[in-house]
Amino acid sequence: MLLLRHHPASLRCHVRLDSAIHRLAMSTAASASAPPASSAASDYHCRTKHSLTAGYARGPGRLDWANQPNPFLRFSPPSQIPLPNPPPVIAGIPYPSLFHSPPPPPSPQPLSVNSLSALLFHSLALSAWKSAGVSTWSLRVNPSSGNLHPTEAHLLFEHPRDPGRLVVSHYAPRDHLLEVRSAAPLADFPALLPPLATAVLALSSIFWRESWKYGERALRYCNHDVGHALAAVAVAAAALGWDVRLLDGLSDEDLGYLVGVEKGAPPPPDGLPDKMVRGKAPWVERQHPDCAVLLFPAGSEPKVDYGAMSAALRGLDRLEWVGKANALSKDHVVWDVIYHTAEAVKKHGPAPGESFSVNPWRRNTVLSDGLYKELTAQEVVRRRRSAVDMDGVHVMGRDTFYQIMLHCLPSGDVSPEELQGPPSALPFRVLPWDAEVHAALFVHRVSELPKGLYFLVRNEEHFDMLRRAMRQDFEWERPEGCPDGLPLYRLMKGDCQQIAMQISCFQDIASHGCFSLGMISRFELVLHEKGEWMYPRLFWETGVLGQVLYLEAHAVGISATGIGCYFDDAVHEVLGLKDLEFQSLYHFTVGAPVLDKRIMTVAAPFPWPDPAGGDMAGSRC
């Protein structure tokens, strides 16, 4: 047991939760890290858990700096569409106003090189360069585990300066330009841009960039990053008066044609290996197609025919594609379980009855715009950073905490008769499924709110099953001053700083902020009822929620960071969760950052000279 320094009233939570960790540590490694698994997704998930008893998921053990992957994929010789960097100034939107309904500006911006530049500049572009000693590295608007950035973006649109010409392009964030991979008359592919649609943006992952550092657990982190990118795009689009919705009826094969999977790195020559392999394996630099979203004017609802769109995407394969992908590393490590799992969780087309639809836009509840700093939405997204340490001192106001929680709700401001769950508020409306992810909160430093363990129910249809699944002695009390419509519950009072630190791989940052949290998702039933293709999507949802926490923290003048390293089953033991009914998929902490004055920061787009063409310190966030 830890030596505890707190008053007797807080002893109850700390002793009980710490004893939960102790019991877990005394149990066998098998029971803690390998619950019954029934699918490739759950097998992978259990295999890649960090455990207090069995140790960490398999990883490289050390960092092979000579083979750190280049974070910038380029195609040469490219046909380029330069984008204004920075884009021409569009009227700044006060950050809180972005979540009103409908979103400003009142008139959607037309598609142009300038509006495409603004979309990407405020979602996926470089945001700063950092330097310490001889190391130089870049940061981006969208966060990434370890700043490794496995996510690539691709745009399909009608060229604004060449009407009638359909362009398939890859976004190059280092130089803020589009590399044209292919083009064709739009009349030959009308299903790809249905009436009212502005553009299609696709995301893909290069698993090797993440597995270079994190080994087998990297597939989880790649999908976190997809979610962060989805939310970043949705927020940037809203500032242009556009809406964004996942084209989730497309298959992974369809998406492969859109991102040009077969037009880049070669496939594995002898199929996927059945064990870890070291050496030259250029095929691990191939892109894995993740998803695509449709961008369209807010307030409209384009009609999407998934069958016709799928057929049109296959037609892209017959076009001429230009540009050869640059090599990212000289040598590689093939973590075979990542590629076998990614293959097993592919989606092969629309689910039964699935069609494209757009939910009515719901505003988010705003307690007071005065809780936020006087920043525009564009300023907030460009200033977002991942904190590397918290000061352990800053106290957040209770109303500020409640405001942040309100912006974490998927349905926005609902009537008393309605339940939270359907994704209607920004940016959750990019996702077509009802919320599956909740938040278990460790509250450390919030004024007028007792320290303790709290729970945010983001889909109220799950309330009863959550109560049944979790510890029966939890309070489930509404905290004092909690706004109507915020399904937040106190489970237990007490100082949980040590527990938060312990379960987050003993990282102090989880206890030094104002609050930290674990994202708890319905798991086994989702995979069984919907299919294994939901596995990456659960992580996408956590990434969207994480992006909201990042932006909210910066908008109130502090910071945040995602935590991918945590002891999975220790979290479940604290909450009383058993088996795979619910699983913890991502952790987060919010508080006042400690800045390292040894590091020099220069805001992008300042072109920092870097002859190597890549980040020199990719392990920094």
Coordinates of C-alpha atoms in Angstrom, one line a residue:
M1 CA 0.0 0.0 0.0
L2 CA 1.1 3.6 -0.6
L3 CA 1.7 6.0 2.1
L4 CA -1.2 8.4 1.9
R5 CA -1.1 12.0 2.8
H6 CA -4.7 13.3 3.0
H7 CA -7.5 13.9 5.4
P8 CA -9.7 11.1 6.7
A9 CA -12.6 12.0 4.5
S10 CA -10.6 11.2 1.4
L11 CA -9.1 8.0 2.7
R12 CA -12.2 6.0 1.8
C13 CA -11.8 6.4 -2.0
H14 CA -8.0 6.0 -2.0
V15 CA -7.9 2.9 0.1
R16 CA -10.7 1.2 -1.7
L17 CA -9.3 2.0 -5.2
D18 CA -5.7 1.2 -4.2
S19 CA -6.8 -2.1 -2.8
A20 CA -8.4 -2.9 -6.2
I21 CA -5.0 -2.4 -7.8
H22 CA -3.4 -4.5 -5.1
R23 CA -5.9 -7.4 -5.7
L24 CA -5.2 -7.2 -9.4
A25 CA -1.5 -7.4 -8.9
M26 CA -1.9 -10.5 -6.7
S27 CA -4.0 -12.3 -9.3
T28 CA -2.4 -14.4 -12.0
A29 CA -1.1 -12.8 -15.2
A30 CA -3.4 -14.9 -17.3
S31 CA -6.6 -13.9 -15.6
A32 CA -5.6 -10.2 -15.7
S33 CA -4.4 -10.0 -19.3
A34 CA -6.1 -12.7 -21.3
P35 CA -9.9 -12.8 -20.7
P36 CA -11.9 -15.0 -23.0
A37 CA -11.7 -13.8 -26.6
S38 CA -13.9 -14.7 -29.5
S39 CA -12.7 -12.8 -32.5
A40 CA -9.6 -11.5 -34.2
A41 CA -10.3 -8.0 -32.9
S42 CA -10.7 -9.1 -29.3
D43 CA -7.7 -11.4 -29.6
Y44 CA -5.6 -8.5 -30.7
H45 CA -7.0 -6.2 -28.1
C46 CA -6.3 -8.6 -25.2
R47 CA -2.9 -9.5 -26.6
T48 CA -1.8 -5.8 -26.7
K49 CA -2.9 -4.9 -23.2
H50 CA -0.4 -3.5 -20.8
S51 CA -0.5 -5.4 -17.5
L52 CA 0.7 -4.8 -14.0
T53 CA 1.6 -8.5 -13.8
A54 CA 2.4 -9.7 -17.3
G55 CA 4.2 -6.6 -18.4
Y56 CA 3.9 -4.3 -21.4
A57 CA 2.6 -5.3 -24.8
R58 CA 5.3 -6.4 -27.2
G59 CA 7.4 -3.6 -28.5
P60 CA 10.9 -2.9 -29.9
G61 CA 12.5 -2.4 -26.5
R62 CA 14.7 0.3 -27.8
L63 CA 14.4 3.0 -30.5
D64 CA 16.3 2.4 -33.8
W65 CA 16.9 6.0 -34.5
A66 CA 18.7 5.2 -37.8
N67 CA 15.5 3.8 -39.2
Q68 CA 13.0 6.3 -37.7
P69 CA 10.4 6.6 -40.5
N70 CA 10.2 9.9 -42.4
P71 CA 7.0 11.6 -41.2
F72 CA 6.4 13.1 -44.7
L73 CA 5.2 10.9 -47.5
R74 CA 5.8 12.5 -50.9
F75 CA 5.2 11.5 -54.5
S76 CA 7.7 12.5 -57.2
P77 CA 7.6 13.8 -59.8
P78 CA 4.3 15.3 -58.7
S79 CA 1.9 17.6 -60.4
Q80 CA 1.2 20.1 -57.7
I81 CA -1.5 22.5 -56.6
P82 CA 0.2 25.0 -54.3
L83 CA -2.0 26.3 -51.5
P84 CA -1.7 29.8 -50.0
N85 CA 0.4 29.4 -46.8
P86 CA -1.1 30.8 -44.7
P87 CA -4.5 31.0 -46.5
P88 CA -6.1 34.4 -47.0
V89 CA -7.7 35.7 -43.8
I90 CA -11.3 34.6 -43.4
A91 CA -13.2 36.4 -40.7
G92 CA -12.2 34.7 -37.4
I93 CA -15.1 33.0 -35.6
P94 CA -15.1 33.2 -31.8
Y95 CA -14.4 29.7 -30.5
P96 CA -17.7 29.3 -28.6
S97 CA -19.7 30.5 -31.6
L98 CA -18.4 27.5 -33.6
F99 CA -20.7 25.2 -31.6
H100 CA -23.9 27.2 -32.2
S101 CA -26.5 26.0 -34.7
P102 CA -26.2 26.5 -37.6
P103 CA -22.4 27.2 -37.5
P104 CA -21.1 30.5 -38.8
P105 CA -20.4 31.9 -41.3
P106 CA -24.1 32.1 -42.4
S107 CA -23.1 31.4 -46.0
P108 CA -20.9 28.4 -46.8
Q109 CA -17.6 29.3 -48.5
P110 CA -17.4 28.2 -52.1
L111 CA -14.9 25.6 -53.1
S112 CA -11.7 27.3 -54.1
V113 CA -7.9 27.0 -53.7
N114 CA -8.2 29.4 -50.8
S115 CA -11.0 27.5 -49.0
L116 CA -9.1 24.2 -49.5
S117 CA -6.1 25.8 -48.0
A118 CA -8.0 27.1 -45.0
L119 CA -9.6 23.6 -44.5
L120 CA -6.2 21.9 -44.4
F121 CA -4.3 24.7 -42.7
H122 CA -6.7 24.5 -39.7
S123 CA -6.9 20.7 -39.5
L124 CA -3.9 18.7 -40.8
A125 CA -1.1 21.2 -41.5
L126 CA 2.1 21.9 -39.6
S127 CA 1.5 24.2 -36.7
A128 CA 5.0 24.9 -35.4
W129 CA 8.6 23.9 -35.5
K130 CA 10.5 23.1 -32.3
S131 CA 14.2 22.9 -31.7
A132 CA 16.4 21.7 -28.8
G133 CA 20.2 21.4 -29.3
V134 CA 20.8 19.7 -32.7
S135 CA 17.3 18.2 -32.9
T136 CA 14.5 19.9 -34.9
W137 CA 10.9 18.6 -35.2
S138 CA 7.6 19.8 -36.4
L139 CA 4.2 19.8 -34.8
R140 CA 0.8 19.5 -36.5
V141 CA -2.7 20.8 -35.9
N142 CA -3.9 17.2 -35.5
P143 CA -2.2 15.4 -32.6
S144 CA -0.5 12.1 -33.0
S145 CA 0.8 9.4 -30.6
G146 CA 4.5 10.2 -30.1
N147 CA 4.3 12.9 -32.8
L148 CA 4.8 10.1 -35.3
H149 CA 1.9 10.9 -37.6
P150 CA 0.9 7.7 -39.4
T151 CA -2.2 9.5 -40.9
E152 CA -2.2 10.6 -44.5
A153 CA -4.9 12.7 -46.2
H154 CA -6.2 12.6 -49.7
L155 CA -8.7 14.9 -51.4
L156 CA -11.0 14.3 -54.4
F157 CA -12.6 17.4 -55.8
E158 CA -13.5 19.3 -58.9
H159 CA -10.6 21.6 -59.7
P160 CA -11.8 25.1 -58.9
R161 CA -9.6 26.6 -61.7
D162 CA -10.4 23.9 -64.2
P163 CA -14.2 23.2 -64.0
G164 CA -15.3 19.8 -65.1
R165 CA -11.9 18.2 -64.1
L166 CA -12.0 15.7 -61.2
V167 CA -8.7 15.6 -59.2
V168 CA -7.4 12.9 -56.9
S169 CA -4.7 14.3 -54.7
H170 CA -2.5 13.7 -51.7
Y171 CA -1.9 16.4 -49.1
A172 CA 1.7 17.2 -48.3
P173 CA 1.6 19.0 -45.0
R174 CA 5.3 20.0 -44.9
D175 CA 4.9 22.3 -47.9
H176 CA 1.1 22.8 -47.6
L177 CA 0.3 21.7 -51.1
L178 CA -1.7 19.0 -53.0
E179 CA 0.1 16.4 -55.1
V180 CA -2.2 15.5 -58.0
R181 CA -2.1 11.7 -58.3
S182 CA -4.7 11.3 -61.0
A183 CA -7.4 13.3 -62.9
A184 CA -10.3 12.7 -65.2
P185 CA -13.4 14.4 -66.6
L186 CA -15.9 14.7 -63.8
A187 CA -18.6 13.7 -66.3
D188 CA -17.0 10.2 -66.3
F189 CA -17.4 9.8 -62.5
P190 CA -20.6 11.7 -61.4
A191 CA -21.3 9.4 -58.5
L192 CA -18.1 10.4 -56.7
L193 CA -19.3 14.0 -56.2
P194 CA -23.1 13.9 -55.9
P195 CA -25.1 17.2 -56.2
L196 CA -24.5 19.5 -53.2
A197 CA -21.2 17.8 -52.3
T198 CA -18.1 20.0 -52.0
A199 CA -15.3 17.3 -51.9
V200 CA -14.3 13.9 -50.5
L201 CA -11.5 13.7 -48.0
A202 CA -10.0 10.3 -47.3
L203 CA -7.6 9.2 -44.5
S204 CA -5.1 6.4 -44.6
S205 CA -2.5 5.1 -42.1
I206 CA 1.1 3.9 -42.5
F207 CA 1.3 1.5 -39.5
W208 CA 5.1 1.3 -39.7
R209 CA 5.4 4.9 -38.6
E210 CA 3.7 4.1 -35.3
S211 CA 5.0 0.5 -34.8
W212 CA 8.6 1.7 -35.1
K213 CA 8.2 3.0 -31.6
Y214 CA 5.2 1.2 -30.1
G215 CA 5.3 -2.3 -31.6
E216 CA 2.2 -4.4 -31.5
R217 CA 0.0 -1.8 -29.7
A218 CA 0.5 0.6 -32.6
L219 CA -2.7 -0.3 -34.4
R220 CA -4.6 1.2 -31.5
Y221 CA -2.7 4.4 -31.7
C222 CA -3.1 4.7 -35.4
N223 CA -6.9 4.6 -35.0
H224 CA -6.7 7.2 -32.2
D225 CA -5.0 9.4 -34.7
V226 CA -7.7 8.8 -37.3
G227 CA -10.3 10.0 -34.8
H228 CA -8.3 13.1 -34.0
A229 CA -7.9 13.9 -37.7
L230 CA -11.7 13.4 -38.3
A231 CA -12.5 15.8 -35.6
A232 CA -9.9 18.3 -36.7
V233 CA -11.4 18.2 -40.3
A234 CA -14.9 18.6 -38.9
V235 CA -14.1 21.7 -36.9
A236 CA -12.1 23.3 -39.7
A237 CA -14.9 22.6 -42.1
A238 CA -17.5 24.1 -39.8
A239 CA -15.5 27.4 -39.7
L240 CA -16.0 27.5 -43.5
G241 CA -19.8 26.8 -43.2
W242 CA -19.3 23.1 -44.3
D243 CA -20.6 19.9 -42.7
V244 CA -18.7 16.6 -42.7
R245 CA -20.1 13.1 -42.6
L246 CA -18.4 9.7 -42.7
L247 CA -19.0 7.7 -45.9
D248 CA -19.1 4.6 -43.9
G249 CA -20.9 2.5 -46.5
L250 CA -17.8 2.3 -48.6
S251 CA -15.6 -0.9 -48.2
D252 CA -12.0 -0.9 -47.4
E253 CA -11.4 -2.0 -51.0
D254 CA -13.3 1.0 -52.3
L255 CA -11.2 3.3 -50.1
G256 CA -8.0 1.6 -51.4
Y257 CA -8.8 2.8 -54.9
L258 CA -9.3 6.4 -53.6
V259 CA -6.0 6.6 -51.7
G260 CA -4.1 4.7 -54.3
V261 CA -2.9 1.8 -52.1
E262 CA -1.7 -0.1 -55.2
K263 CA -0.1 3.0 -56.6
G264 CA 2.4 3.4 -53.8
A265 CA 4.6 0.9 -51.9
P266 CA 4.6 -2.7 -53.3
P267 CA 2.5 -5.5 -51.6
P268 CA 4.2 -8.2 -49.5
P269 CA 5.8 -10.5 -52.0
D270 CA 4.8 -13.8 -50.3
G271 CA 1.6 -12.7 -48.4
L272 CA 1.5 -11.6 -44.8
P273 CA 4.1 -13.2 -42.6
D274 CA 3.0 -15.2 -39.6
K275 CA 5.7 -14.0 -37.2
M276 CA 7.7 -10.8 -36.5
V277 CA 10.3 -10.1 -39.2
R278 CA 13.3 -7.7 -39.1
G279 CA 15.0 -6.4 -42.3
K280 CA 14.1 -4.7 -45.5
A281 CA 10.3 -4.9 -46.0
P282 CA 9.3 -2.0 -48.1
W283 CA 5.7 -3.2 -48.2
V284 CA 5.1 -2.1 -44.5
E285 CA 5.2 1.5 -45.9
R286 CA 2.0 0.8 -47.8
Q287 CA -1.0 2.9 -46.8
H288 CA -3.9 1.2 -45.1
P289 CA -7.2 2.9 -46.2
D290 CA -9.1 4.0 -43.1
C291 CA -12.1 6.1 -44.1
A292 CA -13.5 8.9 -46.2
V293 CA -15.8 11.8 -45.4
L294 CA -18.1 13.9 -47.6
L295 CA -17.8 17.6 -47.2
F296 CA -20.9 19.7 -48.1
P297 CA -22.6 23.0 -47.2
A298 CA -24.0 22.9 -43.7
G299 CA -27.8 22.6 -43.8
S300 CA -27.9 20.5 -46.9
E301 CA -28.1 16.7 -47.3
P302 CA -26.5 15.3 -50.4
K303 CA -27.9 12.0 -51.8
V304 CA -25.2 9.3 -51.8
D305 CA -25.6 6.1 -53.7
Y306 CA -23.1 3.8 -52.2
G307 CA -23.4 1.2 -55.0
A308 CA -22.7 3.8 -57.7
M309 CA -19.9 5.4 -55.7
S310 CA -18.3 2.1 -55.1
A311 CA -18.4 1.2 -58.8
A312 CA -17.0 4.7 -59.7
L313 CA -14.1 4.3 -57.2
R314 CA -13.1 1.0 -58.8
G315 CA -12.9 2.9 -62.1
L316 CA -10.2 5.1 -60.6
D317 CA -7.9 2.1 -60.8
R318 CA -7.9 2.3 -64.6
L319 CA -6.7 5.9 -64.7
E320 CA -3.1 6.9 -65.1
W321 CA -1.6 7.7 -61.7
V322 CA 1.6 9.7 -61.4
G323 CA 4.2 10.0 -58.7
K324 CA 6.4 7.4 -57.0
A325 CA 6.3 7.3 -53.2
N326 CA 9.5 8.1 -51.3
A327 CA 11.0 5.5 -49.0
L328 CA 10.4 6.2 -45.3
S329 CA 13.1 3.9 -43.8
K330 CA 16.0 1.7 -44.9
D331 CA 15.1 -1.2 -42.7
H332 CA 11.9 -2.3 -41.0
V333 CA 10.3 -4.5 -38.3
V334 CA 7.2 -6.3 -39.3
W335 CA 4.8 -6.7 -36.4
D336 CA 2.7 -9.4 -38.1
V337 CA -0.3 -9.2 -35.7
I338 CA -1.0 -5.6 -36.8
Y339 CA -1.4 -6.5 -40.4
H340 CA -3.4 -9.7 -39.8
T341 CA -5.8 -7.8 -37.5
A342 CA -6.1 -4.9 -39.9
E343 CA -7.1 -7.4 -42.5
A344 CA -9.6 -9.1 -40.2
V345 CA -11.4 -5.9 -39.2
K346 CA -11.9 -4.6 -42.8
K347 CA -15.4 -3.5 -43.8
H348 CA -16.6 -5.1 -47.0
G349 CA -19.5 -2.8 -47.8
P350 CA -22.6 -1.2 -46.3
A351 CA -24.1 -2.9 -43.3
P352 CA -27.6 -4.2 -43.8
G353 CA -29.9 -1.2 -44.2
E354 CA -27.1 1.3 -44.0
S355 CA -27.5 4.4 -46.0
F356 CA -26.0 7.9 -46.0
S357 CA -27.9 10.4 -43.8
V358 CA -27.2 13.6 -42.0
N359 CA -28.4 14.3 -38.5
P360 CA -30.1 17.6 -37.7
W361 CA -27.4 20.0 -36.4
R362 CA -27.6 20.5 -32.6
R363 CA -26.0 23.3 -30.8
N364 CA -23.8 22.6 -27.8
T365 CA -25.0 23.8 -24.4
V366 CA -23.0 26.9 -23.4
L367 CA -23.1 28.0 -19.7
S368 CA -21.2 31.2 -20.5
D369 CA -19.0 32.4 -23.4
G370 CA -17.0 34.2 -20.7
L371 CA -15.5 30.9 -19.5
Y372 CA -13.4 30.9 -22.6
K373 CA -10.4 33.1 -23.6
E374 CA -11.1 35.6 -26.4
L375 CA -9.7 33.4 -29.1
T376 CA -11.1 32.5 -32.5
A377 CA -11.7 28.9 -33.4
Q378 CA -8.8 29.2 -35.9
E379 CA -6.4 30.4 -33.2
V380 CA -7.4 27.6 -30.8
V381 CA -6.8 24.8 -33.4
R382 CA -3.5 26.3 -34.5
R383 CA -2.3 26.7 -30.9
R384 CA -3.1 23.2 -29.8
R385 CA -0.2 21.4 -28.2
S386 CA 0.3 18.1 -26.2
A387 CA 1.5 18.9 -22.7
V388 CA 4.5 16.9 -21.6
D389 CA 4.0 17.8 -17.9
M390 CA 1.4 19.4 -15.6
D391 CA 2.1 21.9 -12.8
G392 CA 0.1 20.0 -10.1
V393 CA -1.1 23.3 -8.8
H394 CA -3.7 24.9 -11.1
V395 CA -7.3 24.7 -10.0
M396 CA -10.1 24.7 -12.6
G397 CA -13.4 26.4 -11.8
R398 CA -16.4 24.1 -11.4
D399 CA -18.4 25.9 -14.2
T400 CA -15.4 25.5 -16.6
F401 CA -15.3 21.8 -15.8
Y402 CA -19.0 21.4 -16.4
Q403 CA -18.7 23.4 -19.7
I404 CA -16.0 21.1 -20.9
M405 CA -18.1 18.1 -20.1
L406 CA -21.1 19.6 -21.9
H407 CA -19.0 19.9 -25.1
C408 CA -18.1 16.2 -24.7
L409 CA -21.7 15.2 -25.3
P410 CA -22.5 13.8 -28.7
S411 CA -26.1 15.0 -29.0
G412 CA -25.6 18.6 -27.8
D413 CA -28.4 20.5 -26.2
V414 CA -31.3 18.1 -26.0
S415 CA -34.8 18.5 -24.6
P416 CA -35.7 16.9 -21.2
E417 CA -37.5 14.1 -23.1
E418 CA -34.5 13.2 -25.2
L419 CA -31.4 11.1 -24.3
Q420 CA -27.8 11.7 -25.1
G421 CA -26.5 9.2 -27.8
P422 CA -27.1 10.2 -31.4
P423 CA -24.2 12.2 -32.8
S424 CA -25.7 15.6 -33.7
A425 CA -23.3 18.1 -32.2
L426 CA -19.9 19.3 -33.6
P427 CA -17.6 17.4 -34.1
F428 CA -19.3 14.1 -33.1
R429 CA -21.8 14.5 -36.0
V430 CA -19.0 13.3 -38.4
L431 CA -19.7 9.8 -37.0
P432 CA -22.8 7.9 -38.2
W433 CA -23.3 5.6 -35.1
D434 CA -24.7 6.4 -31.7
A435 CA -22.0 7.1 -29.0
E436 CA -20.4 4.0 -27.6
V437 CA -17.7 5.7 -25.5
H438 CA -18.1 7.1 -22.0
A439 CA -15.6 8.8 -19.6
A440 CA -14.5 7.7 -16.2
L441 CA -13.1 10.8 -14.6
F442 CA -10.5 11.2 -11.8
V443 CA -11.2 14.8 -10.5
H444 CA -8.1 16.2 -8.8
R445 CA -8.3 20.0 -8.8
V446 CA -11.7 21.5 -9.5
S447 CA -13.0 24.2 -7.2
E448 CA -16.2 23.5 -5.3
L449 CA -16.2 19.9 -6.6
P450 CA -15.1 17.1 -4.3
K451 CA -12.1 15.1 -5.4
G452 CA -13.1 11.7 -6.5
L453 CA -14.1 9.3 -9.2
Y454 CA -16.9 10.5 -11.6
F455 CA -18.5 9.1 -14.7
L456 CA -19.9 10.9 -17.8
V457 CA -22.5 8.8 -19.6
R458 CA -22.4 9.8 -23.2
N459 CA -25.1 7.4 -24.4
E460 CA -27.9 7.3 -21.8
E461 CA -29.3 4.1 -23.4
H462 CA -26.2 2.4 -21.7
F463 CA -26.9 3.8 -18.2
D464 CA -28.5 0.6 -16.8
M465 CA -25.9 -1.8 -18.2
L466 CA -23.1 0.4 -16.9
R467 CA -24.5 0.4 -13.4
R468 CA -24.9 -3.4 -13.5
A469 CA -21.4 -3.9 -14.9
M470 CA -19.6 -1.6 -12.4
R471 CA -19.0 -1.8 -8.7
Q472 CA -22.3 -2.1 -6.8
D473 CA -21.1 0.3 -4.0
F474 CA -20.6 3.2 -6.3
E475 CA -22.8 6.2 -5.4
W476 CA -24.1 7.4 -8.8
E477 CA -25.0 10.7 -7.4
R478 CA -25.4 13.9 -9.4
P479 CA -22.7 16.4 -8.2
E480 CA -23.7 19.8 -6.8
G481 CA -24.4 22.5 -9.3
C482 CA -24.4 20.0 -12.2
P483 CA -26.3 21.6 -15.1
D484 CA -29.5 20.0 -16.3
G485 CA -28.9 17.8 -19.3
L486 CA -25.4 16.8 -18.2
P487 CA -25.4 13.1 -17.4
L488 CA -22.4 13.3 -15.0
Y489 CA -22.3 11.2 -11.8
R490 CA -20.1 11.0 -8.8
L491 CA -19.1 7.4 -8.1
M492 CA -16.9 7.9 -5.0
K493 CA -15.4 10.8 -3.1
G494 CA -11.7 10.9 -2.3
D495 CA -8.2 11.7 -3.5
C496 CA -7.5 9.6 -6.6
Q497 CA -4.2 11.1 -7.7
Q498 CA -2.1 8.0 -6.9
I499 CA -4.6 5.7 -8.6
A500 CA -4.7 7.8 -11.7
M501 CA -0.9 7.8 -11.8
Q502 CA -0.7 4.1 -11.2
I503 CA -3.1 2.9 -13.9
S504 CA -1.6 5.3 -16.4
C505 CA 1.7 3.4 -16.4
F506 CA 2.9 5.4 -13.4
Q507 CA 3.0 8.6 -15.3
D508 CA 2.8 11.7 -13.0
I509 CA 1.0 13.7 -15.7
A510 CA -2.2 11.7 -15.0
S511 CA -2.3 13.0 -11.4
H512 CA -0.8 16.5 -11.8
G513 CA -3.6 18.0 -13.9
C514 CA -7.1 19.3 -12.9
F515 CA -8.6 16.0 -14.0
S516 CA -7.7 12.8 -16.0
L517 CA -10.0 10.2 -17.5
G518 CA -10.3 6.8 -19.1
M519 CA -12.5 6.4 -22.1
I520 CA -14.7 3.4 -21.5
S521 CA -16.4 1.8 -24.5
R522 CA -19.1 -0.9 -24.9
F523 CA -17.0 -3.5 -26.6
E524 CA -17.9 -7.2 -26.9
L525 CA -21.5 -6.7 -27.8
V526 CA -20.6 -4.0 -30.4
L527 CA -18.3 -6.4 -32.2
H528 CA -20.9 -9.2 -32.0
E529 CA -23.9 -7.1 -33.0
K530 CA -22.3 -4.9 -35.7
G531 CA -19.2 -6.7 -36.8
E532 CA -15.4 -6.7 -36.2
W533 CA -15.2 -3.7 -38.5
M534 CA -16.4 -1.6 -35.5
Y535 CA -13.1 -2.2 -33.7
P536 CA -11.1 0.6 -35.3
R537 CA -14.2 2.8 -35.2
L538 CA -14.4 2.6 -31.4
F539 CA -10.9 4.1 -31.4
W540 CA -11.9 6.7 -33.9
E541 CA -14.7 7.8 -31.5
T542 CA -12.2 8.1 -28.6
G543 CA -9.9 10.2 -30.9
V544 CA -12.8 12.6 -31.7
L545 CA -13.6 12.9 -28.0
G546 CA -9.9 13.5 -27.3
Q547 CA -9.7 16.3 -29.9
V548 CA -12.6 18.0 -28.1
L549 CA -10.7 17.8 -24.8
Y550 CA -7.6 19.3 -26.5
L551 CA -9.5 22.2 -28.0
E552 CA -11.6 22.9 -24.8
A553 CA -8.5 22.9 -22.7
H554 CA -6.7 25.4 -24.9
A555 CA -9.8 27.6 -25.3
V556 CA -9.9 28.1 -21.5
G557 CA -6.2 28.8 -21.4
I558 CA -4.6 25.5 -20.2
S559 CA -3.6 22.3 -22.0
A560 CA -4.1 18.6 -22.3
T561 CA -2.5 15.4 -23.6
G562 CA -3.6 12.0 -24.6
I563 CA -2.3 9.0 -22.8
G564 CA -2.0 5.8 -24.7
C565 CA 0.0 3.9 -22.1
Y566 CA -2.2 2.6 -19.3
F567 CA -2.8 -0.8 -17.6
D568 CA -6.0 -1.9 -19.2
D569 CA -7.2 -4.4 -16.7
A570 CA -6.2 -2.2 -13.7
V571 CA -8.6 0.4 -15.0
H572 CA -11.3 -2.2 -15.3
E573 CA -10.6 -3.5 -11.8
V574 CA -10.9 0.0 -10.4
L575 CA -14.4 0.3 -12.0
G576 CA -15.4 -3.3 -11.3
L577 CA -15.7 -4.2 -15.0
K578 CA -15.3 -7.8 -15.9
D579 CA -14.7 -9.7 -19.1
L580 CA -15.0 -7.7 -22.3
E581 CA -18.4 -6.1 -21.9
F582 CA -16.7 -2.7 -21.5
Q583 CA -13.1 -1.8 -22.2
S584 CA -10.9 1.2 -21.6
L585 CA -9.6 2.5 -25.0
Y586 CA -7.8 5.8 -24.4
H587 CA -6.7 8.0 -21.5
F588 CA -6.5 11.8 -21.2
T589 CA -5.4 14.5 -18.8
V590 CA -6.3 18.2 -18.7
G591 CA -4.4 20.8 -16.7
A592 CA -1.9 23.7 -16.7
P593 CA 1.2 22.7 -18.6
V594 CA 4.8 23.1 -17.5
L595 CA 6.8 24.6 -20.4
D596 CA 10.3 23.5 -21.1
K597 CA 12.3 26.7 -21.7
R598 CA 15.1 24.8 -23.3
I599 CA 13.0 24.2 -26.3
M600 CA 12.6 26.9 -28.9
T601 CA 9.3 27.1 -30.8
V602 CA 8.6 28.9 -34.1
A603 CA 5.0 29.0 -35.4
A604 CA 4.5 27.4 -38.8
P605 CA 4.4 28.1 -41.7
F606 CA 8.0 29.4 -41.1
P607 CA 10.0 27.1 -43.3
W608 CA 12.5 25.6 -40.9
P609 CA 15.6 24.3 -42.8
D610 CA 15.8 20.5 -42.4
P611 CA 18.0 18.8 -45.0
A612 CA 16.9 15.3 -43.8
G613 CA 13.3 16.2 -44.7
G614 CA 11.8 14.8 -41.5
D615 CA 11.2 15.2 -37.8
M616 CA 14.4 14.7 -35.9
A617 CA 12.7 14.0 -32.6
G618 CA 9.5 12.1 -33.4
S619 CA 9.1 10.9 -29.9
R620 CA 8.0 14.4 -28.7
C621 CA 4.4 15.4 -28.9

